[in-house]
Coordinates of C-alpha atoms in Angstrom, one line a residue:
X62 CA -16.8 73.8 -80.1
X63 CA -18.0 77.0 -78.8
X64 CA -21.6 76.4 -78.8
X65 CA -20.6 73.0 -76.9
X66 CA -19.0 75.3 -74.2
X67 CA -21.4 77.8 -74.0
X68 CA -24.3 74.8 -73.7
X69 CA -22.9 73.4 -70.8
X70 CA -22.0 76.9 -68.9
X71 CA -25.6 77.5 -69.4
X72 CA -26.7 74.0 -68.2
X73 CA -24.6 74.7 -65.1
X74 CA -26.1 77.9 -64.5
X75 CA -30.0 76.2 -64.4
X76 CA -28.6 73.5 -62.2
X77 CA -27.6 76.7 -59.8
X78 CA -30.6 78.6 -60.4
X79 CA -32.7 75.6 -59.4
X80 CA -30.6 74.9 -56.0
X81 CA -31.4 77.9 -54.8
X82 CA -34.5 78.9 -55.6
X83 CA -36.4 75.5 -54.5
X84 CA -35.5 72.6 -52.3
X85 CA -35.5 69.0 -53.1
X86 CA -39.4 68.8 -51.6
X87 CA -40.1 71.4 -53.9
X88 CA -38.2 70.2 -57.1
X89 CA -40.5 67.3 -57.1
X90 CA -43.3 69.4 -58.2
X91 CA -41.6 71.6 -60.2
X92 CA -39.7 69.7 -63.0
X93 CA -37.7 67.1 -62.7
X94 CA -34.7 66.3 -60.2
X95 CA -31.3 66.0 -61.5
X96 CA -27.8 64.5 -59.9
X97 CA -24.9 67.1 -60.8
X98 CA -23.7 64.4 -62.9
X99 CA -26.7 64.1 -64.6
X100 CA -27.3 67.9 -65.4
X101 CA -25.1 68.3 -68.4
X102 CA -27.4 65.4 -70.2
X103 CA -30.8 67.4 -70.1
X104 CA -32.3 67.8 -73.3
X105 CA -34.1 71.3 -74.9
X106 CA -37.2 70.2 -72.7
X107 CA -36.0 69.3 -69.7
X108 CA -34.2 72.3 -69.4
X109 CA -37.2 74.5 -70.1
X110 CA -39.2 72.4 -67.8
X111 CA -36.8 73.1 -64.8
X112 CA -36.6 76.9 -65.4
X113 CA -40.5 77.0 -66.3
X114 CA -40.8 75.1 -63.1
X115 CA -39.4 78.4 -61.0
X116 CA -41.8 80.4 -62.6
X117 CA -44.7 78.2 -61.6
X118 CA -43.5 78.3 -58.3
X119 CA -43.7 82.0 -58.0
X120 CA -46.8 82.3 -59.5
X121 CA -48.4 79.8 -57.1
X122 CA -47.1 81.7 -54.3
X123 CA -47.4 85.1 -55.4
X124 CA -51.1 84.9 -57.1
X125 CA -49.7 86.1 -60.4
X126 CA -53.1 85.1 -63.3
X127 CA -50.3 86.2 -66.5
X128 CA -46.9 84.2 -65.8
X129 CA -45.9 83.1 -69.2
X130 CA -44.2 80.0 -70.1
X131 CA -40.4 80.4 -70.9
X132 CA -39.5 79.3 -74.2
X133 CA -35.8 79.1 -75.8
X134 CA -35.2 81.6 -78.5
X135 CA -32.3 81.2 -81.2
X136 CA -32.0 84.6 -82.1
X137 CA -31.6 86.1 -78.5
X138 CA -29.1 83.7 -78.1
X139 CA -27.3 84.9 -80.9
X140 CA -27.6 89.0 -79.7
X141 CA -26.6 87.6 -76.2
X142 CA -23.4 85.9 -77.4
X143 CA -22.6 89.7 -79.4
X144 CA -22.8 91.1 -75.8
X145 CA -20.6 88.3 -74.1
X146 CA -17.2 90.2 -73.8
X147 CA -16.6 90.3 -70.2
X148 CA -18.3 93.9 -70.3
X149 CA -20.4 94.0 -66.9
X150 CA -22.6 97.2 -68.0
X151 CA -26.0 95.9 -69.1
X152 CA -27.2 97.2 -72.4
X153 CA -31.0 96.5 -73.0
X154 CA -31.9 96.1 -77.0
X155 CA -35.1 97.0 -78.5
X156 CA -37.6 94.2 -77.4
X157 CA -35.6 92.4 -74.8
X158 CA -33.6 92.9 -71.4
X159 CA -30.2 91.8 -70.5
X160 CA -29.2 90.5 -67.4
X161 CA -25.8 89.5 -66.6
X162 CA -25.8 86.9 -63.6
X163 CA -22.9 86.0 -61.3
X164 CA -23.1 82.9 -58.7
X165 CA -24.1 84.7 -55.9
X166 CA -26.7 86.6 -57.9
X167 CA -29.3 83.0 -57.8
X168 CA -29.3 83.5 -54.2
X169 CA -31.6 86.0 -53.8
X170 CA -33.7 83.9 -55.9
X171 CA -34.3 81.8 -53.3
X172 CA -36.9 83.9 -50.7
X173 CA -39.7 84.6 -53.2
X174 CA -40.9 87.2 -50.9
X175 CA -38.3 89.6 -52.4
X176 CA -41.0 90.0 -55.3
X177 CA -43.4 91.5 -53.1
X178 CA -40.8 94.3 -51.6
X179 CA -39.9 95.0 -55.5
X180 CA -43.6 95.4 -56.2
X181 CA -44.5 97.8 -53.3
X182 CA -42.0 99.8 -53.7
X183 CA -38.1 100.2 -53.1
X184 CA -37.0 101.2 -56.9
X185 CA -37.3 99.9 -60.3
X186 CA -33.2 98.4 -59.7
X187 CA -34.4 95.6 -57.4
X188 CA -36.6 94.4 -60.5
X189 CA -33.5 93.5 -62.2
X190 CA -33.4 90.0 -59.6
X191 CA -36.7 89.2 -61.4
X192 CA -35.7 89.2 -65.0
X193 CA -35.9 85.6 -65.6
X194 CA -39.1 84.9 -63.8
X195 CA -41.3 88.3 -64.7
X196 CA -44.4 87.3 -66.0
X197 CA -44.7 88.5 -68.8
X198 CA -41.7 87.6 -70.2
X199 CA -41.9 84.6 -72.9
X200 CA -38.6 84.3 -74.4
X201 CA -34.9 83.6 -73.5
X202 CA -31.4 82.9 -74.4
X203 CA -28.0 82.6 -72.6
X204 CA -24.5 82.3 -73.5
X205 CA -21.5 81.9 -70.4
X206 CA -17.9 83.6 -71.3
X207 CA -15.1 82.4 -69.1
X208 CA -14.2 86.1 -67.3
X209 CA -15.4 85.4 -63.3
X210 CA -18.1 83.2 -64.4
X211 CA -21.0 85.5 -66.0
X212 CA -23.9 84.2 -67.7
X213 CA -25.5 87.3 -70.5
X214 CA -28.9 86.5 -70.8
X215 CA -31.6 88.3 -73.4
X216 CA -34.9 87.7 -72.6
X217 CA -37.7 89.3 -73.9
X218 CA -40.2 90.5 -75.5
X219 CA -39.7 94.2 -73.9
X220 CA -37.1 96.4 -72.6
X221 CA -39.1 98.0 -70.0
X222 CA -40.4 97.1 -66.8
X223 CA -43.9 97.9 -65.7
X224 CA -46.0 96.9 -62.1
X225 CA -49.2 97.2 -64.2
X226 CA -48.1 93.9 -66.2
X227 CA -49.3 91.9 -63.2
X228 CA -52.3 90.3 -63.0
X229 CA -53.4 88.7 -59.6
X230 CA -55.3 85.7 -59.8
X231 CA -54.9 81.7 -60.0
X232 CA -52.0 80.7 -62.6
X233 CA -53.0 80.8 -66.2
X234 CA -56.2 82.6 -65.2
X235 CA -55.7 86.0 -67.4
X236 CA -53.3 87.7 -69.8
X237 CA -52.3 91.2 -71.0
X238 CA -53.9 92.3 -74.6
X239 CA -51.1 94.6 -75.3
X240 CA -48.5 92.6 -75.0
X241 CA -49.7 89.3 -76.9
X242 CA -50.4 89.2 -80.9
X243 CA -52.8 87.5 -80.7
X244 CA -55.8 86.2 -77.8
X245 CA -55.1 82.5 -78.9
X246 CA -52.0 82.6 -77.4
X247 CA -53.8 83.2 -73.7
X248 CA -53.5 78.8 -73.8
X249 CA -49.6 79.4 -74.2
X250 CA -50.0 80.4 -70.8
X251 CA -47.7 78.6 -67.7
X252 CA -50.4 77.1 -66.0
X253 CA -52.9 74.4 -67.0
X254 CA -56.2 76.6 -64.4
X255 CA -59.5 77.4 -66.0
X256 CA -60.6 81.1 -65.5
X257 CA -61.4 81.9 -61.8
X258 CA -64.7 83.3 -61.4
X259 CA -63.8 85.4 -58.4
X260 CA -61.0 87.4 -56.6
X261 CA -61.0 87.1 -52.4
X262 CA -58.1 88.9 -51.4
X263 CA -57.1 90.6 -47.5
X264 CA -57.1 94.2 -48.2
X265 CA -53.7 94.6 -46.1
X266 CA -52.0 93.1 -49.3
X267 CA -52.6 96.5 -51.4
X268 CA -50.1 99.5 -51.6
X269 CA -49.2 102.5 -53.2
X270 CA -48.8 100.4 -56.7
X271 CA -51.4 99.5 -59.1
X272 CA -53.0 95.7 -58.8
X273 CA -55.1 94.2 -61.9
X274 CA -57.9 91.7 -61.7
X275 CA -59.5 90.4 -65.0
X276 CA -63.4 90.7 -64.9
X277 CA -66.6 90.0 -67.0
X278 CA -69.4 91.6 -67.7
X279 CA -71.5 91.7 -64.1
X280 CA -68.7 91.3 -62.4
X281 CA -70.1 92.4 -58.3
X282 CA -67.2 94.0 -56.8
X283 CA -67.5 93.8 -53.2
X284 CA -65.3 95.6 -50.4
X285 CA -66.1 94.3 -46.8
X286 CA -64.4 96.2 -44.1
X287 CA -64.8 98.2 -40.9
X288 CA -61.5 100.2 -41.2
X289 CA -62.1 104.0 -40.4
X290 CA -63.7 106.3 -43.4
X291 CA -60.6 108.2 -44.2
X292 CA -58.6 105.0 -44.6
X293 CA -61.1 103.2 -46.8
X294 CA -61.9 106.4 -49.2
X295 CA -57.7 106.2 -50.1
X296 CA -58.6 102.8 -51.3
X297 CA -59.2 103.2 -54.8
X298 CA -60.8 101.0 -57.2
X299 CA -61.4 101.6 -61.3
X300 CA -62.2 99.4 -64.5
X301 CA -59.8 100.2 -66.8
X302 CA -61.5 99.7 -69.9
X303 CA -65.0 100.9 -69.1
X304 CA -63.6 103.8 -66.4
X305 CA -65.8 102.7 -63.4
X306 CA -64.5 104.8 -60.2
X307 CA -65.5 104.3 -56.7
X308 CA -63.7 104.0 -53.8
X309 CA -63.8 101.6 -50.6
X310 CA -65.6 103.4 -48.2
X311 CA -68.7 103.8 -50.5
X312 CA -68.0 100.0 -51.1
X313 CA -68.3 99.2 -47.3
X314 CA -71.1 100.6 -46.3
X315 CA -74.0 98.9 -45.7
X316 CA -77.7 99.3 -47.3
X317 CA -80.8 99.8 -45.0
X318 CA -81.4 95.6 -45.6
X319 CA -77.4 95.1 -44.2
X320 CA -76.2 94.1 -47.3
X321 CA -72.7 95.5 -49.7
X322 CA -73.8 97.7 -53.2
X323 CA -71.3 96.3 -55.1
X324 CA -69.3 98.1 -58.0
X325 CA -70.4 96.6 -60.6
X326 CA -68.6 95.6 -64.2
X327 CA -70.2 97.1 -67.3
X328 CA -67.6 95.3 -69.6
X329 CA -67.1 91.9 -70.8
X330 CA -63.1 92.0 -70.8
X331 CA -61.9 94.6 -68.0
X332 CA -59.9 94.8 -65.3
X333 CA -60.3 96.0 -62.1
X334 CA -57.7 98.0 -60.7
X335 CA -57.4 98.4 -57.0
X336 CA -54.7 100.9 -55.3
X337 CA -53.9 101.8 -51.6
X338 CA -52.4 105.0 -50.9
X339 CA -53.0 105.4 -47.2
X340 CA -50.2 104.8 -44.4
X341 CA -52.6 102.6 -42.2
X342 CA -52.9 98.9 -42.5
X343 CA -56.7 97.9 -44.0
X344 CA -58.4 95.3 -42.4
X345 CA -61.4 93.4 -44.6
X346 CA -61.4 92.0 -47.9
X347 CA -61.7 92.4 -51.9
X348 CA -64.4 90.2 -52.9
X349 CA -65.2 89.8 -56.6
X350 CA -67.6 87.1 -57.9
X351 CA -70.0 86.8 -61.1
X352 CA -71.3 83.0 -60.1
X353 CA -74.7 84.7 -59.6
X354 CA -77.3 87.3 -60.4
X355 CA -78.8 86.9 -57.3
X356 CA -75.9 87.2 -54.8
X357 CA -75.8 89.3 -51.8
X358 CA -72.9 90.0 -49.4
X359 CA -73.7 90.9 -45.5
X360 CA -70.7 92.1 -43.0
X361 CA -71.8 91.2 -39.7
X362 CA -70.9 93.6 -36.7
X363 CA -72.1 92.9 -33.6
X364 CA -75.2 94.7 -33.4
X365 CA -76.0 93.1 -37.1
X366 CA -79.8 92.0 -37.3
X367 CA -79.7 90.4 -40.9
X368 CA -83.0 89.0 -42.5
X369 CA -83.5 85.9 -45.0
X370 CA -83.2 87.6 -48.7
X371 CA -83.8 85.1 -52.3
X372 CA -81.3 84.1 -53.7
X373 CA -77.2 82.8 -52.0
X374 CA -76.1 85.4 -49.1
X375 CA -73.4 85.2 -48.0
X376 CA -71.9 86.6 -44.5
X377 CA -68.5 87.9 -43.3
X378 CA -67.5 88.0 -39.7
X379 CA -66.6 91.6 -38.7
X380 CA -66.6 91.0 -34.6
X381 CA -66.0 88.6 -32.0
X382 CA -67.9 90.1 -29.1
X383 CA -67.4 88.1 -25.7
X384 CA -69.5 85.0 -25.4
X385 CA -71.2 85.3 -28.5
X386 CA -71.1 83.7 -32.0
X387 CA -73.1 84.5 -35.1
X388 CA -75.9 82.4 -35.6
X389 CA -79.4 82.0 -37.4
X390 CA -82.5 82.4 -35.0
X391 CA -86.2 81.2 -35.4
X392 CA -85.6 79.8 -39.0
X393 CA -89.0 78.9 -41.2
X394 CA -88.1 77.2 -44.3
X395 CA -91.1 76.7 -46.4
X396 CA -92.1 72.3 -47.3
X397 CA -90.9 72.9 -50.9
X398 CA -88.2 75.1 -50.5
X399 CA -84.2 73.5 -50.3
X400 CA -82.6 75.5 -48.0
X401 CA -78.9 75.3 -47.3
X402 CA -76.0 76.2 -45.4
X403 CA -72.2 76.1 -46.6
X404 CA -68.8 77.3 -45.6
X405 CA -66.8 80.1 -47.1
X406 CA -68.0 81.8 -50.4
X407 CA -69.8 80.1 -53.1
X408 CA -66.8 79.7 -55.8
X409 CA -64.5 78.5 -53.0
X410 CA -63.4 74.5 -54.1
X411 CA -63.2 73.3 -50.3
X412 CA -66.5 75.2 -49.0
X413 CA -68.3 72.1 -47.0
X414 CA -71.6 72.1 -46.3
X415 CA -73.5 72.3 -42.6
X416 CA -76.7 72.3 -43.0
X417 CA -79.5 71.4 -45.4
X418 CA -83.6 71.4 -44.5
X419 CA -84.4 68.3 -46.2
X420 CA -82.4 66.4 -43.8
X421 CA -85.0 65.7 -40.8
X422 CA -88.5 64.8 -42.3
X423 CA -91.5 67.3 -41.0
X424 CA -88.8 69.8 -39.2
X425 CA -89.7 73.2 -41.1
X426 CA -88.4 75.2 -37.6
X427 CA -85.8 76.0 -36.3
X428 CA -84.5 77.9 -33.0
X429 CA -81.1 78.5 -33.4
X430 CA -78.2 77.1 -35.9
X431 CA -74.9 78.2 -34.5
X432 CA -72.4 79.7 -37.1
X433 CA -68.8 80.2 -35.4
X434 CA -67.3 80.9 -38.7
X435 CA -65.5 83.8 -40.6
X436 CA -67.2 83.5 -43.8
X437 CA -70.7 81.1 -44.5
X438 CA -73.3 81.4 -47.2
X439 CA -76.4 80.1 -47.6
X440 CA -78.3 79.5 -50.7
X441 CA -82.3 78.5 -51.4
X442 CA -84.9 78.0 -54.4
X443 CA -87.5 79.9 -53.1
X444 CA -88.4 82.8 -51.1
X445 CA -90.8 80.7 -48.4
X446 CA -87.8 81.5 -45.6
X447 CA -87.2 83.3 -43.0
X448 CA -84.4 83.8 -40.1
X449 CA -82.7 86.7 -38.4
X450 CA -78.9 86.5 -38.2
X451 CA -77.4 88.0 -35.7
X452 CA -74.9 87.2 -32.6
X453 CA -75.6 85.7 -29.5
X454 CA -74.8 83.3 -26.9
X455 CA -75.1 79.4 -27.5
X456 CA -78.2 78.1 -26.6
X457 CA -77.0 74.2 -26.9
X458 CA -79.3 71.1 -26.6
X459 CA -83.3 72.1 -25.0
X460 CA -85.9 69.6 -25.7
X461 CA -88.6 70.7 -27.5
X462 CA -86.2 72.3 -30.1
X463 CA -84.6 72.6 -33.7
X464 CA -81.1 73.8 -34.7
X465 CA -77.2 73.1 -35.3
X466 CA -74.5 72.4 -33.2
X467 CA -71.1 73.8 -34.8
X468 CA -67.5 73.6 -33.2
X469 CA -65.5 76.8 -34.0
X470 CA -64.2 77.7 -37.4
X471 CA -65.8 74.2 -38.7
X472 CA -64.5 71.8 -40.6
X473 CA -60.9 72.9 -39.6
X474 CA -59.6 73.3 -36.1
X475 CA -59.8 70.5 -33.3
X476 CA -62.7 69.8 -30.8
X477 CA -63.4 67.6 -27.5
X478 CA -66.4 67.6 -25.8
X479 CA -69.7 69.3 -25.1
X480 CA -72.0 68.2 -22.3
X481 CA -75.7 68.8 -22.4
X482 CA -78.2 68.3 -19.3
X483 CA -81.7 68.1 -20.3
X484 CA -84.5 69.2 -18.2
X485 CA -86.5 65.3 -18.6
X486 CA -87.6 65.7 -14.7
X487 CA -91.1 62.6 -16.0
X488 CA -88.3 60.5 -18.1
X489 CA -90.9 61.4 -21.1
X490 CA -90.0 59.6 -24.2
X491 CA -87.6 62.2 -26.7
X492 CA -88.1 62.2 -30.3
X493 CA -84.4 62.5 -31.0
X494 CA -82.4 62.8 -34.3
X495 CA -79.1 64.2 -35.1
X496 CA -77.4 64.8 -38.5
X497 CA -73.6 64.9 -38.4
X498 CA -71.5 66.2 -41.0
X499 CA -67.8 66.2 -40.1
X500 CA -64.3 67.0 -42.2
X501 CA -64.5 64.2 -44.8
X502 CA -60.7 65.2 -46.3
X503 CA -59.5 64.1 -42.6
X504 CA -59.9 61.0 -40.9
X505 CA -60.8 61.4 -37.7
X506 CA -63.6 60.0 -35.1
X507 CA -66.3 61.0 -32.3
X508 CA -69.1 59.7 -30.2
X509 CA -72.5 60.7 -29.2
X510 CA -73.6 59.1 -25.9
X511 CA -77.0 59.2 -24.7
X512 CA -77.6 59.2 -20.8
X513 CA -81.0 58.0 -18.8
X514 CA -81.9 57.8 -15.4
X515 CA -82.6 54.2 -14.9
X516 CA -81.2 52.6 -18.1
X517 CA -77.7 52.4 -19.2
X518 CA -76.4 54.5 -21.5
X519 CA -75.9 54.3 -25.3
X520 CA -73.0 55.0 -27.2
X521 CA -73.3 55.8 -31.5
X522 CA -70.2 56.8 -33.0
X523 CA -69.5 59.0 -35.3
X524 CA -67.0 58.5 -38.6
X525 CA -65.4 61.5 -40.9
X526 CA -65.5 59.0 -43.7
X527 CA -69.0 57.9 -43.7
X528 CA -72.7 59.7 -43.0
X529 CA -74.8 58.4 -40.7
X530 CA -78.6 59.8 -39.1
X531 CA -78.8 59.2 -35.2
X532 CA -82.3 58.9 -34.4
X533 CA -83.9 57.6 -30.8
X534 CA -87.1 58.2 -28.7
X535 CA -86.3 56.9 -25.7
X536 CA -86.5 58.6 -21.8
X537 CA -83.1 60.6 -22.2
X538 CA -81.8 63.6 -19.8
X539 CA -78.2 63.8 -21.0
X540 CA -76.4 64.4 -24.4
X541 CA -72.6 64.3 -24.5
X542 CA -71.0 64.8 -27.6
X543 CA -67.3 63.3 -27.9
X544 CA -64.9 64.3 -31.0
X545 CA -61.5 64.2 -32.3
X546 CA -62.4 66.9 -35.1
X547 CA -64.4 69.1 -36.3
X548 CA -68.1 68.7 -36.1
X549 CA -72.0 70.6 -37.5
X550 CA -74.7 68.8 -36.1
X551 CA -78.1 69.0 -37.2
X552 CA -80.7 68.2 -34.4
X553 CA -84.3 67.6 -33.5
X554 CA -85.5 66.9 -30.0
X555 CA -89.3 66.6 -29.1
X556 CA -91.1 65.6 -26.2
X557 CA -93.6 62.8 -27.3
X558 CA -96.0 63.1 -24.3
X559 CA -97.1 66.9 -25.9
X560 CA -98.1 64.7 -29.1
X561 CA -99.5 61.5 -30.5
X562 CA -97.3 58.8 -29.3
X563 CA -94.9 56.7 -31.8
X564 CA -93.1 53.4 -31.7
X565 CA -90.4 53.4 -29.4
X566 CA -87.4 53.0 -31.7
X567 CA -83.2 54.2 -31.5
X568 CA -81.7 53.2 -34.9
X569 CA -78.5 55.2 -36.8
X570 CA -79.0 55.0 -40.6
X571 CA -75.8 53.8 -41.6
X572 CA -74.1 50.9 -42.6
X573 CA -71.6 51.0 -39.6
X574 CA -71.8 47.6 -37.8
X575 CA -70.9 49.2 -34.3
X576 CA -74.0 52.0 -35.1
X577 CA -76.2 48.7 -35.9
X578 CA -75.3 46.6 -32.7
X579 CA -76.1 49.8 -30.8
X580 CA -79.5 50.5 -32.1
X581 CA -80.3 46.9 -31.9
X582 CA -78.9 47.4 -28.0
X583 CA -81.7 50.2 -27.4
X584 CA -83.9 48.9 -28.7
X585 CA -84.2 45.5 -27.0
X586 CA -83.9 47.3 -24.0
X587 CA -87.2 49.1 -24.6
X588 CA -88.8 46.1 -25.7
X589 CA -88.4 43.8 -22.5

């Protein structure tokens, strides 16, 4: 009769737990919802899958790589119901933690963003509101007694708490040695998310207490940042197991070529621990990848003057001088060599790509790709290249050039339109093509409208679900470009008087029916 009490004090207690600490969009994704009436029929697994949910919640949010899955434990619900007699005064055992929760304790549950003021730093007696979701923690049991409603919980294993325990990095993604019997039991871990193969974190979210990052063996270690000296060199950063020390100021600065030296990992299982303990606020980022050898990492101030190097380099954004944007200038890219151009860093899941040199046949130059982004890499199979990145104003359309048109901080953001004017005083025939890429993950639409002096003009659209090539040599002295979304255009505009004349032709290579009807429109018109 007892254990029937004490079962459904402790199912009431989850259903409280679970109001306040997520709302009903929430619960959806977390475990699954339950009607009050419903809540004293949960099973063993559905109770472990609502509290387990919590916990996968704040990992999620909070970046934690070692939260543990929860699991119901017979014998510390047999030392909690020895400490169940109304006694308030906690009294931790050997391997486990007590906690003794009242109603109004689960509300503090609810703003997750309590864990980050316990981690940097009040006292160790705010950790107590994080017994029940602390990583590391694998085990639990509860019993409720009837004085003012308590709930005694044990959970375990350990009686101590440490900051060192966590482990930033997708959920599921690493796991303390010291504290597991066994490596096996990393798969017992809350999270079903393979190993992440890099770290990208602001630098603003380190402090005075010690963050841990699991790395391999050639792990590059990268700290991009112009924060003053004396604020970067209290940035410290150290592989536990193999001792590695530097700090982030020797990090930051660049070699004679522009680009980072990174720290790199000597050991196949370290971590990297990174602490803060200056009073200023760090701009930049931690950047930790080993998904190449041949990777290179280039802040770009505003007098930056990067060259091509082998291999994937990729870029940070350090300035945003007036009227100028990052961007590559006179580009070669060797016949053989692929040569491409991407968002973000290379492990990142929704990096899109802008740019890619086999997409206009015979076009091995180009003047200028604009690069409004905060972060872009580009990667190639040869060394046959060569650009200089820098910043500088926009030079838009010009006939008789190469290069990429790019809408700010592509593919998010909004866009409307850009006007060109092109000097076409002889209405010479222009050898035009255009390569759109656009946010395919959002559904969204544009135009590209090609003017003439004496002929009407032609409108291709543009589709984020579908690819299409634009491609027209026909007498035009105006480009406007229309869009509801984000845009990179690839382009190619040359004068066919200055070379051997070609069939007069305006086709987009797509199956669009609209894009047909209005090639087949341009076309007749230059065949009358």
């Amino acid at each position: 009769m007892r254990r029937c009490r004490n079962a459904c004090f402790f199912l009431c207690f989850v259903y409280l737990f679970l109001s306040f600490l997520t709302n009903e969009e929430n619960q959806n994704n977390e475990g699954p919802e339950f009607e009050p009436a419903k809540i004293l029929k949960l099973n063993t697994a559905e109770l472990l899958e609502v509290i387990n949910g919590a916990r996968r919640k704040l990992a999620s949010e909070k970046w934690i790589g070692n939260m543990y899955k929860l699991e119901w434990d017979s014998d510390l619900v047999i030392s909690a119901t020895k400490r169940a007699n109304c006694n308030v005064k906690v009294k931790h055992g050997k391997d486990f933690r007590e906690r003794i929760w009242f109603p109004n304790d689960f509300k503090r549950l609810s703003d997750t963003s309590e864990f980050d003021n316990v981690l940097n730093g009040t006292n160790d007696y705010d950790l107590r509101w994080f017994e029940l979701l602390w990583p590391s923690r694998r085990r639990i049991g509860c019993v409720s007694v009837d004085c003012f409603n308590p709930m005694y919980c044990h959970i375990g294993p350990g009686n101590k708490w440490s900051r060192r325990e966590i482990i930033r990095g997708p959920p599921g993604s690493a796991y303390i040695p010291s504290s597991l019997p066994s490596p096996m039991l990393l798969f017992a871990l809350l999270a079903l998310v393979p190993f992440a193969n890099s770290v990208y974190v602001h630098l603003s979210s380190f402090g005075q207490f010690e963050t841990l990052y699991k790395v391999t063996k050639n792990s590059k270690i990268f700290v991009i940042s112009d924060s003053p000296q004396e604020a970067l060199q209290n940035l410290t950063l150290s592989t536990t197991v193999a001792g590695q020390n530097s700090n982030g100021f020797t990090l930051s600065v660049p070699a004679a070529d522009g680009s980072l030296t990174p720290l790199v990992s000597s050991n196949d299982n370290d971590y990297l621990s990174v602490v803060f303990s200056g009073s200023s606020t760090l701009s930049g980022y931690l950047y930790t990848s080993n998904a190449t050898s041949d990777l290179r990492v280039f802040p770009l101030n505003e007098n930056s003057s990067v060259s091509f190097q082998p291999g994937t380099n990729v870029f940070f954004r350090m300035d945003t001088p007036a009227g100028k944007i990052p961007v590559a200038q006179n580009v070669v890219v060797g016949s053989k060599v692929a040569f491409a151009g991407f968002t973000g860093i290379p492990e990142d899941s929704a990096s899109v790509q802008f740019f890619d040199s086999a997409s206009i046949e015979g076009v091995t130059n180009y003047d200028q790709i604009e690069l409004p982004l905060s972060v872009f890499h580009f990667t190639s199979n040869g060394d046959n290249v060569k650009y200089e990145i820098k910043y500088a104003a926009r030079n838009g359309l010009q006939i008789g050039s190469s290069g990429l048109l790019m809408t700010d901080d592509f593919p998010s953001a909004s866009f409307g339109t850009n006007d060109y004017a092109l000097v076409n005083p002889d209405n010479a025939d222009i050898d035009l093509v255009f390569v759109p890429r656009m946010n395919k993950t959002e559904t969204y639409s544009g135009n590209v409208t090609l003017f003439y002096s004496a002929l009407p003009s032609v409108n291709f659209p543009m589709l984020s679900t579908s690819s299409a090539n634009i491609t027209s040599i026909s007498p035009v002295n105006r480009v406007v470009v229309e869009s509801e979304g984000p845009y990179a255009i690839q382009y190619m505009l040359r004068d066919t008087s200055l070379t051997t004349p070609a069939p007069i032709e305006t086709t987009t290579k797509a199956s669009s029916i609209p894009q047909i009807v209005a090639s087949l429109l341009i076309v007749a018109l230059f065949l009358v």
